């Protein structure tokens, strides 16, 4: 699965960091008891009798977007047959809609966090956005009936790719990605419950309604 899959117009996937999306044509693609659809993830929201958090809403949009991507695969690819390789195809496809400048080794600004002048280096999806996206999709896969041991979003190839992107972007942009150490909030506190949602790196993906 490479290039622009049938039914997905170039420029229809947009990473604008807004945290909102206009999803169209939410259909169910799946197999082996795993599927996509608005109702599946939303069922948990109704069960809790409260509005979904930003994280849950973004996770639902990401899940449906990936389902549309698989549905536009030729031939359509059931989720039960999806592997880490297909996940990487999806992630690399999103790169063309990124907004993060990643300098090439031949660029005079390679390793400069704040270049004084513009350059022609490509724009890519930021590592943090991709890492957060994969985390949400990994959780959604299991929430929709997938087994942890067969989760394509947790495949070794995906983990290695994210590590390579992190290292490459750190060198190219002159940015050190270091895990911040912070004190854990007391169990049961609002910070402990909502911290993950507040710190989630929302990556917005918009796809067109299927015709």
PDB file of C-alpha atoms in Angstrom:
ATOM      1  CA  UNK A   1       0.000   0.000   0.000  1.00  0.00           C
ATOM      2  CA  UNK A   2       1.840   3.049  -1.171  1.00  0.00           C
ATOM      3  CA  UNK A   3       1.258   6.397  -2.798  1.00  0.00           C
ATOM      4  CA  UNK A   4      -2.280   7.690  -2.802  1.00  0.00           C
ATOM      5  CA  UNK A   5      -4.825   4.847  -2.317  1.00  0.00           C
ATOM      6  CA  UNK A   6      -7.876   4.841  -4.504  1.00  0.00           C
ATOM      7  CA  UNK A   7     -10.626   7.047  -3.146  1.00  0.00           C
ATOM      8  CA  UNK A   8      -8.329   9.217  -1.024  1.00  0.00           C
ATOM      9  CA  UNK A   9      -7.582  12.488  -2.777  1.00  0.00           C
ATOM     10  CA  UNK A  10      -4.178  14.069  -2.404  1.00  0.00           C
ATOM     11  CA  UNK A  11      -4.383  16.791   0.211  1.00  0.00           C
ATOM     12  CA  UNK A  12      -7.389  15.210   1.937  1.00  0.00           C
ATOM     13  CA  UNK A  13      -5.338  14.242   4.984  1.00  0.00           C
ATOM     14  CA  UNK A  14      -4.440  17.334   6.985  1.00  0.00           C
ATOM     15  CA  UNK A  15      -2.379  17.604  10.157  1.00  0.00           C
ATOM     16  CA  UNK A  16      -3.291  20.997  11.567  1.00  0.00           C
ATOM     17  CA  UNK A  17      -3.056  20.236  15.272  1.00  0.00           C
ATOM     18  CA  UNK A  18      -6.533  21.611  15.854  1.00  0.00           C
ATOM     19  CA  UNK A  19      -7.791  18.531  17.631  1.00  0.00           C
ATOM     20  CA  UNK A  20     -11.039  18.529  15.654  1.00  0.00           C
ATOM     21  CA  UNK A  21     -12.047  16.798  12.476  1.00  0.00           C
ATOM     22  CA  UNK A  22     -14.845  16.443   9.997  1.00  0.00           C
ATOM     23  CA  UNK A  23     -15.048  12.726   9.415  1.00  0.00           C
ATOM     24  CA  UNK A  24     -17.242  11.464   6.647  1.00  0.00           C
ATOM     25  CA  UNK A  25     -18.449   8.076   5.518  1.00  0.00           C
ATOM     26  CA  UNK A  26     -17.870   6.252   8.768  1.00  0.00           C
ATOM     27  CA  UNK A  27     -18.154   2.650   7.701  1.00  0.00           C
ATOM     28  CA  UNK A  28     -17.209  -0.655   9.255  1.00  0.00           C
ATOM     29  CA  UNK A  29     -14.157  -2.411   7.891  1.00  0.00           C
ATOM     30  CA  UNK A  30     -12.921  -5.427   9.732  1.00  0.00           C
ATOM     31  CA  UNK A  31     -12.790  -9.114  10.255  1.00  0.00           C
ATOM     32  CA  UNK A  32     -12.335 -11.645  12.976  1.00  0.00           C
ATOM     33  CA  UNK A  33     -14.501  -9.746  15.433  1.00  0.00           C
ATOM     34  CA  UNK A  34     -12.597  -6.489  15.019  1.00  0.00           C
ATOM     35  CA  UNK A  35     -14.190  -3.520  13.300  1.00  0.00           C
ATOM     36  CA  UNK A  36     -14.398   0.186  12.773  1.00  0.00           C
ATOM     37  CA  UNK A  37     -17.334   2.461  13.322  1.00  0.00           C
ATOM     38  CA  UNK A  38     -18.686   5.428  15.204  1.00  0.00           C
ATOM     39  CA  UNK A  39     -20.926   3.370  17.471  1.00  0.00           C
ATOM     40  CA  UNK A  40     -18.270   0.986  18.743  1.00  0.00           C
ATOM     41  CA  UNK A  41     -16.024   3.461  20.529  1.00  0.00           C
ATOM     42  CA  UNK A  42     -18.942   5.726  21.377  1.00  0.00           C
ATOM     43  CA  UNK A  43     -20.654   2.944  23.300  1.00  0.00           C
ATOM     44  CA  UNK A  44     -18.206   3.479  26.126  1.00  0.00           C
ATOM     45  CA  UNK A  45     -19.081   7.172  26.203  1.00  0.00           C
ATOM     46  CA  UNK A  46     -22.800   6.433  26.579  1.00  0.00           C
ATOM     47  CA  UNK A  47     -22.020   3.865  29.253  1.00  0.00           C
ATOM     48  CA  UNK A  48     -20.238   6.453  31.361  1.00  0.00           C
ATOM     49  CA  UNK A  49     -23.102   8.963  30.840  1.00  0.00           C
ATOM     50  CA  UNK A  50     -20.738  11.859  30.216  1.00  0.00           C
ATOM     51  CA  UNK A  51     -19.187  13.626  27.277  1.00  0.00           C
ATOM     52  CA  UNK A  52     -16.021  11.918  25.939  1.00  0.00           C
ATOM     53  CA  UNK A  53     -12.682  13.475  26.806  1.00  0.00           C
ATOM     54  CA  UNK A  54     -10.559  15.098  24.110  1.00  0.00           C
ATOM     55  CA  UNK A  55      -8.359  12.007  24.126  1.00  0.00           C
ATOM     56  CA  UNK A  56     -11.296   9.627  23.621  1.00  0.00           C
ATOM     57  CA  UNK A  57     -12.776  11.798  20.863  1.00  0.00           C
ATOM     58  CA  UNK A  58      -9.429  12.010  19.066  1.00  0.00           C
ATOM     59  CA  UNK A  59      -8.904   8.257  19.438  1.00  0.00           C
ATOM     60  CA  UNK A  60     -12.289   7.584  17.827  1.00  0.00           C
ATOM     61  CA  UNK A  61     -11.449   9.870  14.899  1.00  0.00           C
ATOM     62  CA  UNK A  62      -8.045   8.236  14.424  1.00  0.00           C
ATOM     63  CA  UNK A  63      -9.623   4.781  14.492  1.00  0.00           C
ATOM     64  CA  UNK A  64     -12.229   5.637  11.877  1.00  0.00           C
ATOM     65  CA  UNK A  65      -9.606   7.349   9.717  1.00  0.00           C
ATOM     66  CA  UNK A  66      -7.426   4.244   9.715  1.00  0.00           C
ATOM     67  CA  UNK A  67     -10.489   2.186   8.824  1.00  0.00           C
ATOM     68  CA  UNK A  68     -11.156   4.397   5.816  1.00  0.00           C
ATOM     69  CA  UNK A  69      -7.529   4.075   4.787  1.00  0.00           C
ATOM     70  CA  UNK A  70      -7.759   0.276   4.844  1.00  0.00           C
ATOM     71  CA  UNK A  71     -11.079   0.429   2.994  1.00  0.00           C
ATOM     72  CA  UNK A  72      -9.425   2.434   0.216  1.00  0.00           C
ATOM     73  CA  UNK A  73      -6.671  -0.148  -0.104  1.00  0.00           C
ATOM     74  CA  UNK A  74      -6.843  -2.090  -3.374  1.00  0.00           C
ATOM     75  CA  UNK A  75      -8.055  -4.712  -2.775  1.00  0.00           C
ATOM     76  CA  UNK A  76      -9.696  -3.642   0.533  1.00  0.00           C
ATOM     77  CA  UNK A  77      -7.700  -4.941   3.470  1.00  0.00           C
ATOM     78  CA  UNK A  78      -9.558  -6.491   6.443  1.00  0.00           C
ATOM     79  CA  UNK A  79      -8.206  -5.347   9.784  1.00  0.00           C
ATOM     80  CA  UNK A  80      -7.665  -8.975  10.816  1.00  0.00           C
ATOM     81  CA  UNK A  81      -4.976  -9.204   8.111  1.00  0.00           C
ATOM     82  CA  UNK A  82      -3.368  -5.876   8.940  1.00  0.00           C
ATOM     83  CA  UNK A  83       0.298  -6.073   9.971  1.00  0.00           C
ATOM     84  CA  UNK A  84       2.926  -3.692  11.206  1.00  0.00           C
ATOM     85  CA  UNK A  85       3.969  -3.179   7.592  1.00  0.00           C
ATOM     86  CA  UNK A  86       0.533  -1.781   6.746  1.00  0.00           C
ATOM     87  CA  UNK A  87       0.693   0.509   9.775  1.00  0.00           C
ATOM     88  CA  UNK A  88       4.024   1.858   8.519  1.00  0.00           C
ATOM     89  CA  UNK A  89       2.511   2.442   5.068  1.00  0.00           C
ATOM     90  CA  UNK A  90      -0.215   4.517   6.711  1.00  0.00           C
ATOM     91  CA  UNK A  91       2.245   6.503   8.825  1.00  0.00           C
ATOM     92  CA  UNK A  92       4.545   7.204   5.878  1.00  0.00           C
ATOM     93  CA  UNK A  93       1.554   8.253   3.789  1.00  0.00           C
ATOM     94  CA  UNK A  94       0.694  10.876   6.417  1.00  0.00           C
ATOM     95  CA  UNK A  95       4.192  12.342   6.126  1.00  0.00           C
ATOM     96  CA  UNK A  96       3.278  14.274   3.005  1.00  0.00           C
ATOM     97  CA  UNK A  97       0.780  16.290   5.051  1.00  0.00           C
ATOM     98  CA  UNK A  98       3.178  17.111   7.887  1.00  0.00           C
ATOM     99  CA  UNK A  99       4.109  20.620   8.974  1.00  0.00           C
ATOM    100  CA  UNK A 100       7.436  19.994  10.699  1.00  0.00           C
ATOM    101  CA  UNK A 101      10.581  21.027   8.811  1.00  0.00           C
ATOM    102  CA  UNK A 102      13.145  18.224   8.862  1.00  0.00           C
ATOM    103  CA  UNK A 103      16.491  19.361   7.497  1.00  0.00           C
ATOM    104  CA  UNK A 104      18.472  17.078   5.199  1.00  0.00           C
ATOM    105  CA  UNK A 105      22.128  16.283   6.040  1.00  0.00           C
ATOM    106  CA  UNK A 106      23.200  18.432   3.080  1.00  0.00           C
ATOM    107  CA  UNK A 107      21.231  21.456   4.332  1.00  0.00           C
ATOM    108  CA  UNK A 108      23.359  24.235   5.914  1.00  0.00           C
ATOM    109  CA  UNK A 109      20.774  24.398   8.704  1.00  0.00           C
ATOM    110  CA  UNK A 110      21.014  20.713   9.595  1.00  0.00           C
ATOM    111  CA  UNK A 111      20.956  20.529  13.384  1.00  0.00           C
ATOM    112  CA  UNK A 112      19.727  24.132  13.811  1.00  0.00           C
ATOM    113  CA  UNK A 113      16.622  24.354  16.028  1.00  0.00           C
ATOM    114  CA  UNK A 114      15.872  27.891  14.758  1.00  0.00           C
ATOM    115  CA  UNK A 115      17.252  28.465  11.227  1.00  0.00           C
ATOM    116  CA  UNK A 116      17.670  32.154  10.332  1.00  0.00           C
ATOM    117  CA  UNK A 117      16.379  31.663   6.795  1.00  0.00           C
ATOM    118  CA  UNK A 118      13.924  29.320   5.003  1.00  0.00           C
ATOM    119  CA  UNK A 119      15.149  26.293   3.088  1.00  0.00           C
ATOM    120  CA  UNK A 120      13.731  23.723   0.688  1.00  0.00           C
ATOM    121  CA  UNK A 121      13.915  20.760   3.063  1.00  0.00           C
ATOM    122  CA  UNK A 122      10.763  18.607   3.279  1.00  0.00           C
ATOM    123  CA  UNK A 123       7.960  18.903   5.797  1.00  0.00           C
ATOM    124  CA  UNK A 124       7.186  15.793   7.831  1.00  0.00           C
ATOM    125  CA  UNK A 125       4.929  14.656  10.633  1.00  0.00           C
ATOM    126  CA  UNK A 126       6.604  15.415  13.944  1.00  0.00           C
ATOM    127  CA  UNK A 127       7.796  12.398  15.902  1.00  0.00           C
ATOM    128  CA  UNK A 128       5.675  13.376  18.902  1.00  0.00           C
ATOM    129  CA  UNK A 129       2.522  13.460  16.786  1.00  0.00           C
ATOM    130  CA  UNK A 130       3.232  10.049  15.268  1.00  0.00           C
ATOM    131  CA  UNK A 131       4.068   8.526  18.636  1.00  0.00           C
ATOM    132  CA  UNK A 132       0.805   9.815  20.135  1.00  0.00           C
ATOM    133  CA  UNK A 133      -1.186   8.648  17.094  1.00  0.00           C
ATOM    134  CA  UNK A 134       0.186   5.106  17.293  1.00  0.00           C
ATOM    135  CA  UNK A 135      -0.535   5.020  21.018  1.00  0.00           C
ATOM    136  CA  UNK A 136      -4.178   5.938  20.460  1.00  0.00           C
ATOM    137  CA  UNK A 137      -4.603   3.437  17.634  1.00  0.00           C
ATOM    138  CA  UNK A 138      -2.955   0.704  19.677  1.00  0.00           C
ATOM    139  CA  UNK A 139      -5.458   1.286  22.483  1.00  0.00           C
ATOM    140  CA  UNK A 140      -8.408   1.498  20.078  1.00  0.00           C
ATOM    141  CA  UNK A 141      -7.449  -1.809  18.457  1.00  0.00           C
ATOM    142  CA  UNK A 142      -7.784  -3.692  21.733  1.00  0.00           C
ATOM    143  CA  UNK A 143     -10.906  -1.782  22.772  1.00  0.00           C
ATOM    144  CA  UNK A 144     -12.547  -2.972  19.561  1.00  0.00           C
ATOM    145  CA  UNK A 145     -11.893  -6.671  20.110  1.00  0.00           C
ATOM    146  CA  UNK A 146      -8.284  -7.050  18.996  1.00  0.00           C
ATOM    147  CA  UNK A 147      -5.885  -9.227  20.957  1.00  0.00           C
ATOM    148  CA  UNK A 148      -2.769  -7.601  22.454  1.00  0.00           C
ATOM    149  CA  UNK A 149      -0.495 -10.265  21.003  1.00  0.00           C
ATOM    150  CA  UNK A 150      -1.734  -9.548  17.466  1.00  0.00           C
ATOM    151  CA  UNK A 151      -1.871  -5.756  17.762  1.00  0.00           C
ATOM    152  CA  UNK A 152      -0.200  -4.396  14.569  1.00  0.00           C
ATOM    153  CA  UNK A 153       0.305  -0.981  16.190  1.00  0.00           C
ATOM    154  CA  UNK A 154       2.550  -2.582  18.806  1.00  0.00           C
ATOM    155  CA  UNK A 155       4.608  -4.527  16.274  1.00  0.00           C
ATOM    156  CA  UNK A 156       8.384  -4.419  16.609  1.00  0.00           C
ATOM    157  CA  UNK A 157       8.755  -2.883  13.148  1.00  0.00           C
ATOM    158  CA  UNK A 158       6.526   0.028  14.206  1.00  0.00           C
ATOM    159  CA  UNK A 159       8.464   0.602  17.436  1.00  0.00           C
ATOM    160  CA  UNK A 160      11.774   0.555  15.575  1.00  0.00           C
ATOM    161  CA  UNK A 161      10.480   2.972  12.962  1.00  0.00           C
ATOM    162  CA  UNK A 162       9.296   5.450  15.598  1.00  0.00           C
ATOM    163  CA  UNK A 163      12.683   5.233  17.290  1.00  0.00           C
ATOM    164  CA  UNK A 164      14.453   5.933  13.995  1.00  0.00           C
ATOM    165  CA  UNK A 165      12.186   8.920  13.294  1.00  0.00           C
ATOM    166  CA  UNK A 166      12.848  10.267  16.770  1.00  0.00           C
ATOM    167  CA  UNK A 167      16.620  10.012  16.407  1.00  0.00           C
ATOM    168  CA  UNK A 168      16.665  11.368  12.877  1.00  0.00           C
ATOM    169  CA  UNK A 169      14.464  14.373  13.681  1.00  0.00           C
ATOM    170  CA  UNK A 170      16.443  15.118  16.841  1.00  0.00           C
ATOM    171  CA  UNK A 171      19.646  15.382  14.793  1.00  0.00           C
ATOM    172  CA  UNK A 172      18.072  17.212  11.869  1.00  0.00           C
ATOM    173  CA  UNK A 173      16.245  19.778  13.995  1.00  0.00           C
ATOM    174  CA  UNK A 174      18.784  20.081  16.796  1.00  0.00           C
ATOM    175  CA  UNK A 175      16.157  19.055  19.327  1.00  0.00           C
ATOM    176  CA  UNK A 176      16.805  16.725  22.245  1.00  0.00           C
ATOM    177  CA  UNK A 177      13.881  14.402  22.925  1.00  0.00           C
ATOM    178  CA  UNK A 178      14.322  13.582  26.595  1.00  0.00           C
ATOM    179  CA  UNK A 179      11.706  12.017  28.776  1.00  0.00           C
ATOM    180  CA  UNK A 180      10.833  14.526  31.457  1.00  0.00           C
ATOM    181  CA  UNK A 181      10.915  13.278  35.020  1.00  0.00           C
ATOM    182  CA  UNK A 182       8.075  14.499  37.159  1.00  0.00           C
ATOM    183  CA  UNK A 183       6.483  13.553  40.427  1.00  0.00           C
ATOM    184  CA  UNK A 184       3.561  11.200  40.234  1.00  0.00           C
ATOM    185  CA  UNK A 185       0.284  12.702  41.481  1.00  0.00           C
ATOM    186  CA  UNK A 186      -1.434  10.985  44.422  1.00  0.00           C
ATOM    187  CA  UNK A 187      -3.640   8.020  43.371  1.00  0.00           C
ATOM    188  CA  UNK A 188      -7.222   9.065  42.711  1.00  0.00           C
ATOM    189  CA  UNK A 189      -6.420  12.746  42.202  1.00  0.00           C
ATOM    190  CA  UNK A 190      -7.764  14.624  39.212  1.00  0.00           C
ATOM    191  CA  UNK A 191      -4.210  15.004  37.886  1.00  0.00           C
ATOM    192  CA  UNK A 192      -3.703  11.252  37.950  1.00  0.00           C
ATOM    193  CA  UNK A 193      -6.948  10.658  36.075  1.00  0.00           C
ATOM    194  CA  UNK A 194      -6.793  13.423  33.495  1.00  0.00           C
ATOM    195  CA  UNK A 195      -3.050  13.863  33.043  1.00  0.00           C
ATOM    196  CA  UNK A 196      -2.824  11.551  30.053  1.00  0.00           C
ATOM    197  CA  UNK A 197      -5.605  13.340  28.228  1.00  0.00           C
ATOM    198  CA  UNK A 198      -4.130  16.799  28.806  1.00  0.00           C
ATOM    199  CA  UNK A 199      -0.671  15.753  27.606  1.00  0.00           C
ATOM    200  CA  UNK A 200      -1.826  13.802  24.552  1.00  0.00           C
ATOM    201  CA  UNK A 201      -0.348  15.203  21.354  1.00  0.00           C
ATOM    202  CA  UNK A 202      -3.398  15.648  19.141  1.00  0.00           C
ATOM    203  CA  UNK A 203      -2.745  15.023  15.495  1.00  0.00           C
ATOM    204  CA  UNK A 204      -5.664  15.956  13.284  1.00  0.00           C
ATOM    205  CA  UNK A 205      -6.381  13.878  10.208  1.00  0.00           C
ATOM    206  CA  UNK A 206      -9.183  14.765   7.827  1.00  0.00           C
ATOM    207  CA  UNK A 207     -10.468  12.405   5.167  1.00  0.00           C
ATOM    208  CA  UNK A 208     -13.214  12.972   2.620  1.00  0.00           C
ATOM    209  CA  UNK A 209     -16.636  11.354   2.705  1.00  0.00           C
ATOM    210  CA  UNK A 210     -16.775   8.283   0.523  1.00  0.00           C
ATOM    211  CA  UNK A 211     -18.809   8.685  -2.604  1.00  0.00           C
TER     212      UNK A 211
END
